[in-house]
PDB file of C-alpha atoms in Angstrom:
ATOM      1  CA  MET A 208     248.160  58.702 134.350  1.00 57.00           C
ATOM      2  CA  PHE A 209     244.821  59.596 134.748  1.00 56.00           C
ATOM      3  CA  ARG A 210     244.534  60.608 130.792  1.00 70.00           C
ATOM      4  CA  THR A 211     246.429  57.343 130.008  1.00 71.00           C
ATOM      5  CA  ARG A 212     243.654  55.532 131.619  1.00 68.00           C
ATOM      6  CA  LEU A 213     240.924  57.361 130.491  1.00 65.00           C
ATOM      7  CA  LEU A 214     241.945  56.949 126.695  1.00 79.00           C
ATOM      8  CA  SER A 215     242.884  53.229 127.449  1.00 72.00           C
ATOM      9  CA  GLY A 216     239.066  53.058 128.954  1.00 71.00           C
ATOM     10  CA  ILE A 217     237.760  54.669 125.724  1.00 80.00           C
ATOM     11  CA  VAL A 218     239.423  52.589 123.147  1.00 82.00           C
ATOM     12  CA  LEU A 219     238.342  49.688 125.607  1.00 80.00           C
ATOM     13  CA  ILE A 220     234.758  50.728 125.161  1.00 83.00           C
ATOM     14  CA  LEU A 221     234.906  51.013 121.573  1.00 85.00           C
ATOM     15  CA  PHE A 222     236.671  47.615 120.999  1.00 86.00           C
ATOM     16  CA  THR A 223     234.091  45.889 123.103  1.00 86.00           C
ATOM     17  CA  PHE A 224     231.452  47.592 121.266  1.00 85.00           C
ATOM     18  CA  GLY A 225     232.425  46.762 117.893  1.00 87.00           C
ATOM     19  CA  ILE A 226     232.938  42.760 118.712  1.00 88.00           C
ATOM     20  CA  ILE A 227     229.674  42.569 120.262  1.00 86.00           C
ATOM     21  CA  SER A 228     228.033  44.514 117.151  1.00 84.00           C
ATOM     22  CA  ASP A 229     229.590  41.928 114.715  1.00 80.00           C
ATOM     23  CA  GLY A 230     229.037  39.163 117.058  1.00 79.00           C
ATOM     24  CA  GLY A 231     229.513  35.313 115.761  1.00 81.00           C
ATOM     25  CA  TRP A 232     232.728  34.413 114.456  1.00 85.00           C
ATOM     26  CA  ILE A 233     234.285  38.229 115.017  1.00 90.00           C
ATOM     27  CA  MET A 234     233.557  38.181 118.722  1.00 91.00           C
ATOM     28  CA  THR A 235     234.672  34.616 119.503  1.00 92.00           C
ATOM     29  CA  GLY A 236     237.830  35.215 117.655  1.00 92.00           C
ATOM     30  CA  ALA A 237     238.454  38.097 119.571  1.00 93.00           C
ATOM     31  CA  LEU A 238     237.159  36.265 122.943  1.00 94.00           C
ATOM     32  CA  CYS A 239     239.790  33.530 122.066  1.00 95.00           C
ATOM     33  CA  ILE A 240     242.789  35.860 121.947  1.00 95.00           C
ATOM     34  CA  ILE A 241     241.787  37.771 125.083  1.00 95.00           C
ATOM     35  CA  SER A 242     241.268  34.374 126.705  1.00 95.00           C
ATOM     36  CA  LEU A 243     244.831  33.252 125.823  1.00 96.00           C
ATOM     37  CA  ILE A 244     245.936  36.331 127.018  1.00 95.00           C
ATOM     38  CA  ALA A 245     244.399  35.988 130.120  1.00 95.00           C
ATOM     39  CA  PHE A 246     245.635  32.201 130.292  1.00 96.00           C
ATOM     40  CA  PHE A 247     249.222  33.251 130.153  1.00 94.00           C
ATOM     41  CA  GLU A 248     248.967  36.160 132.583  1.00 94.00           C
ATOM     42  CA  LEU A 249     247.511  33.828 135.233  1.00 94.00           C
ATOM     43  CA  THR A 250     250.169  31.165 134.563  1.00 93.00           C
ATOM     44  CA  ARG A 251     252.916  33.728 135.103  1.00 91.00           C
ATOM     45  CA  ALA A 252     251.128  35.013 138.091  1.00 90.00           C
ATOM     46  CA  THR A 253     250.647  31.495 139.863  1.00 90.00           C
ATOM     47  CA  GLY A 254     254.048  30.280 138.961  1.00 85.00           C
ATOM     48  CA  VAL A 255     253.078  27.616 136.527  1.00 89.00           C
ATOM     49  CA  HIS A 256     255.268  29.553 134.083  1.00 82.00           C
ATOM     50  CA  THR A 257     258.983  29.962 135.202  1.00 75.00           C
ATOM     51  CA  GLN A 258     260.346  33.428 134.461  1.00 73.00           C
ATOM     52  CA  GLY A 259     262.913  33.982 131.651  1.00 70.00           C
ATOM     53  CA  LYS A 260     262.136  30.274 130.477  1.00 79.00           C
ATOM     54  CA  LYS A 261     260.209  29.141 127.369  1.00 85.00           C
ATOM     55  CA  ILE A 262     256.621  28.134 127.498  1.00 89.00           C
ATOM     56  CA  ASN A 263     256.095  24.647 128.926  1.00 92.00           C
ATOM     57  CA  GLY A 264     254.124  21.510 127.922  1.00 92.00           C
ATOM     58  CA  LEU A 265     251.313  22.639 130.474  1.00 94.00           C
ATOM     59  CA  GLU A 266     250.997  26.201 128.712  1.00 95.00           C
ATOM     60  CA  ILE A 267     251.133  24.457 125.603  1.00 95.00           C
ATOM     61  CA  ALA A 268     248.177  21.982 126.317  1.00 96.00           C
ATOM     62  CA  GLY A 269     246.364  24.884 127.606  1.00 96.00           C
ATOM     63  CA  VAL A 270     246.932  26.762 124.518  1.00 96.00           C
ATOM     64  CA  ILE A 271     245.556  23.961 122.380  1.00 96.00           C
ATOM     65  CA  LEU A 272     242.279  23.343 124.427  1.00 96.00           C
ATOM     66  CA  ILE A 273     241.522  26.781 124.486  1.00 96.00           C
ATOM     67  CA  VAL A 274     242.004  27.513 120.732  1.00 96.00           C
ATOM     68  CA  LEU A 275     239.672  23.666 120.349  1.00 95.00           C
ATOM     69  CA  TYR A 276     237.076  25.084 122.943  1.00 95.00           C
ATOM     70  CA  TYR A 277     236.491  28.042 120.914  1.00 95.00           C
ATOM     71  CA  LEU A 278     236.630  26.292 117.782  1.00 93.00           C
ATOM     72  CA  ALA A 279     234.033  24.131 119.315  1.00 92.00           C
ATOM     73  CA  LEU A 280     232.101  27.390 120.390  1.00 89.00           C
ATOM     74  CA  PHE A 281     232.312  28.800 116.711  1.00 87.00           C
ATOM     75  CA  ARG A 282     230.597  25.553 115.395  1.00 86.00           C
ATOM     76  CA  SER A 283     227.900  25.757 118.191  1.00 84.00           C
ATOM     77  CA  ILE A 284     226.947  29.205 117.195  1.00 81.00           C
ATOM     78  CA  ALA A 285     226.731  28.143 113.860  1.00 80.00           C
ATOM     79  CA  LEU A 286     224.404  25.401 115.002  1.00 79.00           C
ATOM     80  CA  ILE A 287     222.442  28.241 116.980  1.00 74.00           C
ATOM     81  CA  GLN A 288     222.242  30.674 114.136  1.00 71.00           C
ATOM     82  CA  GLU A 289     220.902  28.294 111.570  1.00 75.00           C
ATOM     83  CA  TYR A 290     218.375  27.314 114.064  1.00 72.00           C
ATOM     84  CA  HIS A 291     217.232  31.118 114.414  1.00 65.00           C
ATOM     85  CA  LEU A 292     216.971  31.270 110.607  1.00 69.00           C
ATOM     86  CA  LYS A 293     214.895  28.124 110.525  1.00 70.00           C
ATOM     87  CA  ASN A 294     212.615  29.180 113.523  1.00 64.00           C
ATOM     88  CA  ALA A 295     212.650  32.988 113.557  1.00 56.00           C
ATOM     89  CA  VAL A 296     208.757  32.971 113.176  1.00 44.00           C
ATOM     90  CA  ARG A 297     208.256  30.805 116.288  1.00 45.00           C
ATOM     91  CA  TYR A 298     211.288  31.275 118.766  1.00 46.00           C
ATOM     92  CA  TYR A 299     212.619  34.519 120.218  1.00 53.00           C
ATOM     93  CA  ASN A 300     213.727  33.235 123.696  1.00 61.00           C
ATOM     94  CA  ILE A 301     216.285  30.853 124.187  1.00 66.00           C
ATOM     95  CA  ASP A 302     214.973  27.355 124.322  1.00 66.00           C
ATOM     96  CA  GLU A 303     215.624  23.845 124.990  1.00 69.00           C
ATOM     97  CA  PHE A 304     218.050  23.420 121.699  1.00 71.00           C
ATOM     98  CA  GLU A 305     220.150  26.177 122.528  1.00 75.00           C
ATOM     99  CA  VAL A 306     220.411  25.329 126.334  1.00 77.00           C
ATOM    100  CA  THR A 307     221.526  21.739 125.349  1.00 81.00           C
ATOM    101  CA  THR A 308     224.024  22.946 122.779  1.00 81.00           C
ATOM    102  CA  ILE A 309     225.518  25.448 125.132  1.00 84.00           C
ATOM    103  CA  CYS A 310     225.864  22.926 128.217  1.00 85.00           C
ATOM    104  CA  GLY A 311     227.443  20.483 125.628  1.00 87.00           C
ATOM    105  CA  VAL A 312     230.059  22.667 124.669  1.00 88.00           C
ATOM    106  CA  LEU A 313     230.558  23.751 128.449  1.00 91.00           C
ATOM    107  CA  ALA A 314     230.766  19.894 129.664  1.00 91.00           C
ATOM    108  CA  LEU A 315     232.981  18.917 126.812  1.00 91.00           C
ATOM    109  CA  GLY A 316     235.669  21.871 127.498  1.00 92.00           C
ATOM    110  CA  ILE A 317     235.772  21.145 130.997  1.00 94.00           C
ATOM    111  CA  VAL A 318     236.026  17.385 130.912  1.00 95.00           C
ATOM    112  CA  MET A 319     238.502  17.299 128.087  1.00 94.00           C
ATOM    113  CA  SER A 320     240.623  20.095 129.808  1.00 95.00           C
ATOM    114  CA  LEU A 321     240.888  17.933 132.762  1.00 95.00           C
ATOM    115  CA  ILE A 322     241.831  14.755 130.992  1.00 96.00           C
ATOM    116  CA  VAL A 323     244.552  16.586 128.889  1.00 96.00           C
ATOM    117  CA  PHE A 324     246.076  18.374 131.868  1.00 96.00           C
ATOM    118  CA  MET A 325     246.298  14.928 133.538  1.00 96.00           C
ATOM    119  CA  MET A 326     247.779  13.373 130.702  1.00 96.00           C
ATOM    120  CA  VAL A 327     250.606  15.876 130.762  1.00 96.00           C
ATOM    121  CA  TYR A 328     251.072  15.769 134.360  1.00 95.00           C
ATOM    122  CA  VAL A 329     251.230  11.700 134.119  1.00 96.00           C
ATOM    123  CA  PHE A 330     253.586  11.452 130.997  1.00 95.00           C
ATOM    124  CA  SER A 331     255.899  14.290 131.818  1.00 93.00           C
ATOM    125  CA  PHE A 332     256.134  13.101 135.535  1.00 92.00           C
ATOM    126  CA  PRO A 333     257.879  14.471 137.901  1.00 91.00           C
ATOM    127  CA  LYS A 334     258.579  17.480 135.669  1.00 91.00           C
ATOM    128  CA  PHE A 335     255.323  19.407 137.220  1.00 92.00           C
ATOM    129  CA  LYS A 336     253.691  19.570 140.678  1.00 92.00           C
ATOM    130  CA  ALA A 337     250.294  18.539 141.331  1.00 93.00           C
ATOM    131  CA  GLY A 338     249.644  22.310 142.404  1.00 92.00           C
ATOM    132  CA  GLN A 339     250.711  23.547 138.837  1.00 93.00           C
ATOM    133  CA  VAL A 340     248.373  20.858 137.182  1.00 95.00           C
ATOM    134  CA  MET A 341     245.501  22.046 139.330  1.00 95.00           C
ATOM    135  CA  ALA A 342     246.112  25.597 138.754  1.00 94.00           C
ATOM    136  CA  CYS A 343     246.414  25.498 134.805  1.00 95.00           C
ATOM    137  CA  PHE A 344     242.777  23.498 135.115  1.00 96.00           C
ATOM    138  CA  PHE A 345     241.311  26.573 137.375  1.00 95.00           C
ATOM    139  CA  GLU A 346     242.861  29.025 134.944  1.00 95.00           C
ATOM    140  CA  PHE A 347     241.513  27.325 131.980  1.00 96.00           C
ATOM    141  CA  ILE A 348     237.777  27.598 133.409  1.00 95.00           C
ATOM    142  CA  TYR A 349     238.643  30.915 135.346  1.00 94.00           C
ATOM    143  CA  ALA A 350     239.407  32.954 132.261  1.00 92.00           C
ATOM    144  CA  PRO A 351     238.240  31.138 128.805  1.00 93.00           C
ATOM    145  CA  VAL A 352     235.239  29.040 130.001  1.00 95.00           C
ATOM    146  CA  LEU A 353     233.598  32.133 131.774  1.00 95.00           C
ATOM    147  CA  LEU A 354     234.424  34.531 129.269  1.00 94.00           C
ATOM    148  CA  SER A 355     232.543  32.174 126.845  1.00 94.00           C
ATOM    149  CA  PHE A 356     229.202  33.116 128.453  1.00 94.00           C
ATOM    150  CA  LEU A 357     229.502  36.331 126.555  1.00 94.00           C
ATOM    151  CA  ILE A 358     229.054  34.342 123.467  1.00 91.00           C
ATOM    152  CA  PHE A 359     226.040  32.720 125.104  1.00 90.00           C
ATOM    153  CA  ILE A 360     224.312  35.570 125.982  1.00 90.00           C
ATOM    154  CA  ARG A 361     225.295  37.282 122.663  1.00 89.00           C
ATOM    155  CA  GLU A 362     223.830  34.604 120.346  1.00 84.00           C
ATOM    156  CA  GLY A 363     221.830  32.685 122.695  1.00 79.00           C
ATOM    157  CA  TRP A 364     218.901  35.166 122.299  1.00 78.00           C
ATOM    158  CA  GLN A 365     217.791  36.751 119.140  1.00 74.00           C
ATOM    159  CA  HIS A 366     218.141  40.086 121.069  1.00 79.00           C
ATOM    160  CA  GLY A 367     221.597  39.052 122.879  1.00 84.00           C
ATOM    161  CA  ILE A 368     222.967  42.123 121.260  1.00 88.00           C
ATOM    162  CA  TYR A 369     220.837  44.339 123.710  1.00 88.00           C
ATOM    163  CA  LEU A 370     221.179  41.939 126.815  1.00 90.00           C
ATOM    164  CA  VAL A 371     224.672  41.289 126.538  1.00 93.00           C
ATOM    165  CA  TRP A 372     225.252  44.906 127.869  1.00 93.00           C
ATOM    166  CA  LEU A 373     224.048  43.946 130.820  1.00 93.00           C
ATOM    167  CA  VAL A 374     227.320  41.924 132.149  1.00 94.00           C
ATOM    168  CA  PHE A 375     229.517  45.510 131.393  1.00 92.00           C
ATOM    169  CA  LEU A 376     226.791  47.372 133.053  1.00 90.00           C
ATOM    170  CA  CYS A 377     226.709  45.034 136.234  1.00 90.00           C
ATOM    171  CA  SER A 378     231.036  44.807 136.315  1.00 91.00           C
ATOM    172  CA  TRP A 379     231.911  48.445 134.950  1.00 87.00           C
ATOM    173  CA  GLY A 380     228.816  50.005 135.829  1.00 87.00           C
ATOM    174  CA  SER A 381     228.924  49.073 139.611  1.00 89.00           C
ATOM    175  CA  ASP A 382     232.724  49.747 139.686  1.00 88.00           C
ATOM    176  CA  THR A 383     232.124  53.333 138.761  1.00 88.00           C
ATOM    177  CA  CYS A 384     229.181  53.814 141.063  1.00 89.00           C
ATOM    178  CA  ALA A 385     231.210  51.928 144.008  1.00 89.00           C
ATOM    179  CA  TYR A 386     234.139  54.170 143.135  1.00 86.00           C
ATOM    180  CA  CYS A 387     232.256  57.548 143.430  1.00 89.00           C
ATOM    181  CA  VAL A 388     230.347  56.567 146.360  1.00 89.00           C
ATOM    182  CA  GLY A 389     233.048  55.431 148.069  1.00 87.00           C
ATOM    183  CA  VAL A 390     235.249  58.725 147.405  1.00 84.00           C
ATOM    184  CA  LEU A 391     232.405  60.798 148.720  1.00 85.00           C
ATOM    185  CA  PHE A 392     231.084  58.942 151.647  1.00 87.00           C
ATOM    186  CA  GLY A 393     233.271  56.207 152.316  1.00 78.00           C
ATOM    187  CA  LYS A 394     234.284  55.702 156.032  1.00 83.00           C
ATOM    188  CA  HIS A 395     234.180  51.998 156.780  1.00 83.00           C
ATOM    189  CA  LYS A 396     236.927  49.603 155.131  1.00 86.00           C
ATOM    190  CA  MET A 397     235.219  46.624 153.823  1.00 85.00           C
ATOM    191  CA  THR A 398     238.556  44.574 153.328  1.00 84.00           C
ATOM    192  CA  PRO A 399     241.501  46.605 154.802  1.00 81.00           C
ATOM    193  CA  LYS A 400     244.315  43.686 154.294  1.00 81.00           C
ATOM    194  CA  LEU A 401     243.005  42.829 150.999  1.00 82.00           C
ATOM    195  CA  SER A 402     241.556  46.061 149.383  1.00 81.00           C
ATOM    196  CA  PRO A 403     242.392  49.047 151.835  1.00 79.00           C
ATOM    197  CA  LYS A 404     240.564  51.606 149.392  1.00 81.00           C
ATOM    198  CA  LYS A 405     237.457  49.738 149.179  1.00 85.00           C
ATOM    199  CA  SER A 406     234.461  50.819 151.763  1.00 87.00           C
ATOM    200  CA  ILE A 407     231.490  49.270 152.757  1.00 89.00           C
ATOM    201  CA  GLU A 408     229.595  52.368 151.756  1.00 89.00           C
ATOM    202  CA  GLY A 409     231.132  52.207 148.422  1.00 90.00           C
ATOM    203  CA  ALA A 410     230.186  48.885 147.925  1.00 91.00           C
ATOM    204  CA  ILE A 411     226.443  49.540 148.764  1.00 92.00           C
ATOM    205  CA  GLY A 412     226.687  52.416 146.339  1.00 91.00           C
ATOM    206  CA  GLY A 413     228.187  49.800 143.666  1.00 91.00           C
ATOM    207  CA  VAL A 414     225.040  47.534 144.445  1.00 92.00           C
ATOM    208  CA  VAL A 415     222.492  50.339 144.474  1.00 92.00           C
ATOM    209  CA  GLY A 416     223.892  51.533 141.103  1.00 92.00           C
ATOM    210  CA  ALA A 417     224.158  48.532 139.115  1.00 91.00           C
ATOM    211  CA  ALA A 418     220.431  47.841 140.133  1.00 93.00           C
ATOM    212  CA  LEU A 419     219.142  51.062 139.155  1.00 93.00           C
ATOM    213  CA  LEU A 420     221.317  50.890 135.812  1.00 92.00           C
ATOM    214  CA  PHE A 421     219.471  47.690 135.324  1.00 91.00           C
ATOM    215  CA  GLY A 422     216.093  48.665 135.978  1.00 89.00           C
ATOM    216  CA  LEU A 423     216.712  51.754 133.507  1.00 90.00           C
ATOM    217  CA  TYR A 424     218.402  50.102 130.861  1.00 90.00           C
ATOM    218  CA  THR A 425     215.671  47.558 130.799  1.00 86.00           C
ATOM    219  CA  ARG A 426     212.607  49.797 130.853  1.00 84.00           C
ATOM    220  CA  PHE A 427     214.332  52.344 128.337  1.00 86.00           C
ATOM    221  CA  VAL A 428     216.403  49.950 126.051  1.00 85.00           C
ATOM    222  CA  ILE A 429     215.712  46.248 126.152  1.00 82.00           C
ATOM    223  CA  ASN A 430     211.756  46.819 126.500  1.00 78.00           C
ATOM    224  CA  GLN A 431     211.660  49.264 123.473  1.00 76.00           C
ATOM    225  CA  VAL A 432     212.874  46.536 120.940  1.00 72.00           C
ATOM    226  CA  PRO A 433     209.792  45.730 118.590  1.00 65.00           C
ATOM    227  CA  LEU A 434     207.913  42.605 119.383  1.00 54.00           C
ATOM    228  CA  ASP A 435     206.969  41.913 115.937  1.00 50.00           C
ATOM    229  CA  ILE A 436     210.385  41.482 113.978  1.00 46.00           C
ATOM    230  CA  SER A 437     209.882  38.452 111.590  1.00 44.00           C
ATOM    231  CA  GLY A 438     206.799  37.607 113.552  1.00 42.00           C
ATOM    232  CA  CYS A 439     208.850  36.429 116.949  1.00 45.00           C
ATOM    233  CA  ILE A 440     207.218  36.046 120.085  1.00 43.00           C
ATOM    234  CA  TRP A 441     208.688  37.772 123.074  1.00 48.00           C
ATOM    235  CA  THR A 442     207.494  39.017 126.513  1.00 51.00           C
ATOM    236  CA  HIS A 443     209.053  42.049 127.815  1.00 58.00           C
ATOM    237  CA  SER A 444     210.812  41.970 131.095  1.00 65.00           C
ATOM    238  CA  ASN A 445     209.885  43.237 134.284  1.00 71.00           C
ATOM    239  CA  PRO A 446     212.484  46.257 135.225  1.00 77.00           C
ATOM    240  CA  ILE A 447     211.950  44.756 138.933  1.00 83.00           C
ATOM    241  CA  ASP A 448     213.228  41.060 138.043  1.00 86.00           C
ATOM    242  CA  ALA A 449     216.076  43.108 136.251  1.00 87.00           C
ATOM    243  CA  ILE A 450     216.759  45.329 139.446  1.00 90.00           C
ATOM    244  CA  TRP A 451     217.259  42.049 141.711  1.00 92.00           C
ATOM    245  CA  LEU A 452     219.586  40.765 138.828  1.00 92.00           C
ATOM    246  CA  GLY A 453     221.480  43.639 138.716  1.00 92.00           C
ATOM    247  CA  ALA A 454     221.840  43.663 142.697  1.00 93.00           C
ATOM    248  CA  ILE A 455     223.103  40.295 142.676  1.00 94.00           C
ATOM    249  CA  GLY A 456     225.279  40.568 139.757  1.00 93.00           C
ATOM    250  CA  ALA A 457     227.232  43.338 141.305  1.00 93.00           C
ATOM    251  CA  LEU A 458     227.804  41.598 144.679  1.00 93.00           C
ATOM    252  CA  VAL A 459     228.956  38.737 142.555  1.00 94.00           C
ATOM    253  CA  SER A 460     231.537  41.276 140.505  1.00 93.00           C
ATOM    254  CA  MET A 461     232.929  42.622 143.903  1.00 92.00           C
ATOM    255  CA  ILE A 462     233.936  39.190 144.409  1.00 92.00           C
ATOM    256  CA  GLY A 463     235.500  38.863 141.407  1.00 90.00           C
ATOM    257  CA  ASP A 464     237.450  42.116 141.574  1.00 90.00           C
ATOM    258  CA  LEU A 465     238.586  41.041 145.412  1.00 91.00           C
ATOM    259  CA  ALA A 466     239.497  37.607 144.273  1.00 91.00           C
ATOM    260  CA  ALA A 467     241.684  38.786 141.564  1.00 89.00           C
ATOM    261  CA  SER A 468     243.355  40.964 143.685  1.00 88.00           C
ATOM    262  CA  ALA A 469     243.910  38.114 146.207  1.00 91.00           C
ATOM    263  CA  ILE A 470     245.455  35.941 143.657  1.00 90.00           C
ATOM    264  CA  LYS A 471     248.111  38.911 143.259  1.00 88.00           C
ATOM    265  CA  ARG A 472     248.461  39.548 146.870  1.00 88.00           C
ATOM    266  CA  ASP A 473     249.294  36.072 147.352  1.00 89.00           C
ATOM    267  CA  TYR A 474     251.702  35.844 144.525  1.00 87.00           C
ATOM    268  CA  GLU A 475     253.189  39.534 145.057  1.00 84.00           C
ATOM    269  CA  ILE A 476     252.402  41.096 142.079  1.00 87.00           C
ATOM    270  CA  LYS A 477     251.130  44.617 141.009  1.00 84.00           C
ATOM    271  CA  ASP A 478     249.563  43.743 137.983  1.00 83.00           C
ATOM    272  CA  TYR A 479     248.803  40.564 135.703  1.00 90.00           C
ATOM    273  CA  GLY A 480     250.089  42.383 132.741  1.00 82.00           C
ATOM    274  CA  LYS A 481     250.621  45.544 130.792  1.00 83.00           C
ATOM    275  CA  ILE A 482     248.799  44.875 127.947  1.00 84.00           C
ATOM    276  CA  ILE A 483     246.133  47.980 128.689  1.00 80.00           C
ATOM    277  CA  PRO A 484     247.826  51.230 129.390  1.00 76.00           C
ATOM    278  CA  GLY A 485     246.961  52.533 132.686  1.00 71.00           C
ATOM    279  CA  HIS A 486     245.028  49.226 133.554  1.00 72.00           C
ATOM    280  CA  GLY A 487     247.329  46.631 133.505  1.00 80.00           C
ATOM    281  CA  GLY A 488     246.553  43.026 131.802  1.00 86.00           C
ATOM    282  CA  ILE A 489     243.272  41.653 130.624  1.00 90.00           C
ATOM    283  CA  MET A 490     242.561  39.934 133.977  1.00 91.00           C
ATOM    284  CA  ASP A 491     243.167  43.475 135.660  1.00 87.00           C
ATOM    285  CA  ARG A 492     240.325  45.012 133.451  1.00 86.00           C
ATOM    286  CA  PHE A 493     238.165  41.979 132.979  1.00 89.00           C
ATOM    287  CA  ASP A 494     238.552  40.239 136.559  1.00 88.00           C
ATOM    288  CA  SER A 495     234.739  41.205 137.227  1.00 91.00           C
ATOM    289  CA  VAL A 496     233.321  40.586 133.667  1.00 93.00           C
ATOM    290  CA  ILE A 497     234.752  37.162 133.996  1.00 94.00           C
ATOM    291  CA  ILE A 498     232.771  36.309 137.040  1.00 94.00           C
ATOM    292  CA  VAL A 499     229.673  38.102 136.293  1.00 95.00           C
ATOM    293  CA  ALA A 500     229.143  36.986 132.823  1.00 95.00           C
ATOM    294  CA  PRO A 501     227.510  33.232 133.755  1.00 95.00           C
ATOM    295  CA  ILE A 502     225.537  34.904 136.614  1.00 95.00           C
ATOM    296  CA  ILE A 503     224.034  37.211 133.982  1.00 94.00           C
ATOM    297  CA  PHE A 504     223.346  34.397 131.681  1.00 93.00           C
ATOM    298  CA  PHE A 505     221.467  32.128 134.118  1.00 92.00           C
ATOM    299  CA  GLY A 506     219.822  35.256 135.273  1.00 91.00           C
ATOM    300  CA  LEU A 507     218.572  35.937 131.940  1.00 88.00           C
ATOM    301  CA  LEU A 508     217.015  32.318 131.753  1.00 84.00           C
ATOM    302  CA  LEU A 509     214.725  32.794 134.561  1.00 81.00           C
ATOM    303  CA  ILE A 510     214.059  36.589 133.307  1.00 76.00           C
ATOM    304  CA  TYR A 511     213.779  36.638 129.802  1.00 66.00           C
TER     305      TYR A 511
END
């Protein structure tokens, strides 16, 4: 089991490195597929999809919305990249044009999803319950929309290829630190009914570990990026700011992990899926990444 989990983890890291390195439409397409899988895992977990039956109207609407959302996202990325090419000599950090573009895509996706799900509910009444419609709306935002912040980080800054790794340092890095500290020193249970193996000592280790990782990564990687590429202007970040962001992100990461576990407990399932051997489904492995990505994005707006 450990060997399977380790090999799957290595493959997952290599896959993540590949799509982040390419960015653009490759990363957008990969996240669209991941979002679709996560959406279906959630519809099955929460009872929107009835086991043994065909895909229903709410799920079809969700698939269409996710694809359209990522197409809009792809178009916005193209606009941002064109903007970078035209203004590379003057801009290096994210600016008003990019923020406006990103906010427009987010608002459009959220509002249109609510309207479409309500349309399905109204015109197929009484086939679906109100709870199923609200669950679908939640699931659309929870996975597809929040995951898209990885693209916003990668493409919003011209050095986003370095910044986007902060999300994974925060989620996977803090999880690893929490596990190690918990195994060695864990005595006091943090949430005994929800996750009996997690300890307060482990949580502290995860927060401290993520903070240190952020500080070191900022000092020795991000701050080593040349400032004079194409005459761009970029002010290096203070590692202390990054340390605070890492600590806050680690706390949010734990909430994301526990929230995903709580959903599984509510619906009495062990894993969301089986697509990643040894890990479970997309939601089992990306539960903390999903919730951390927007926190890191907004934190970077203040820091970089």
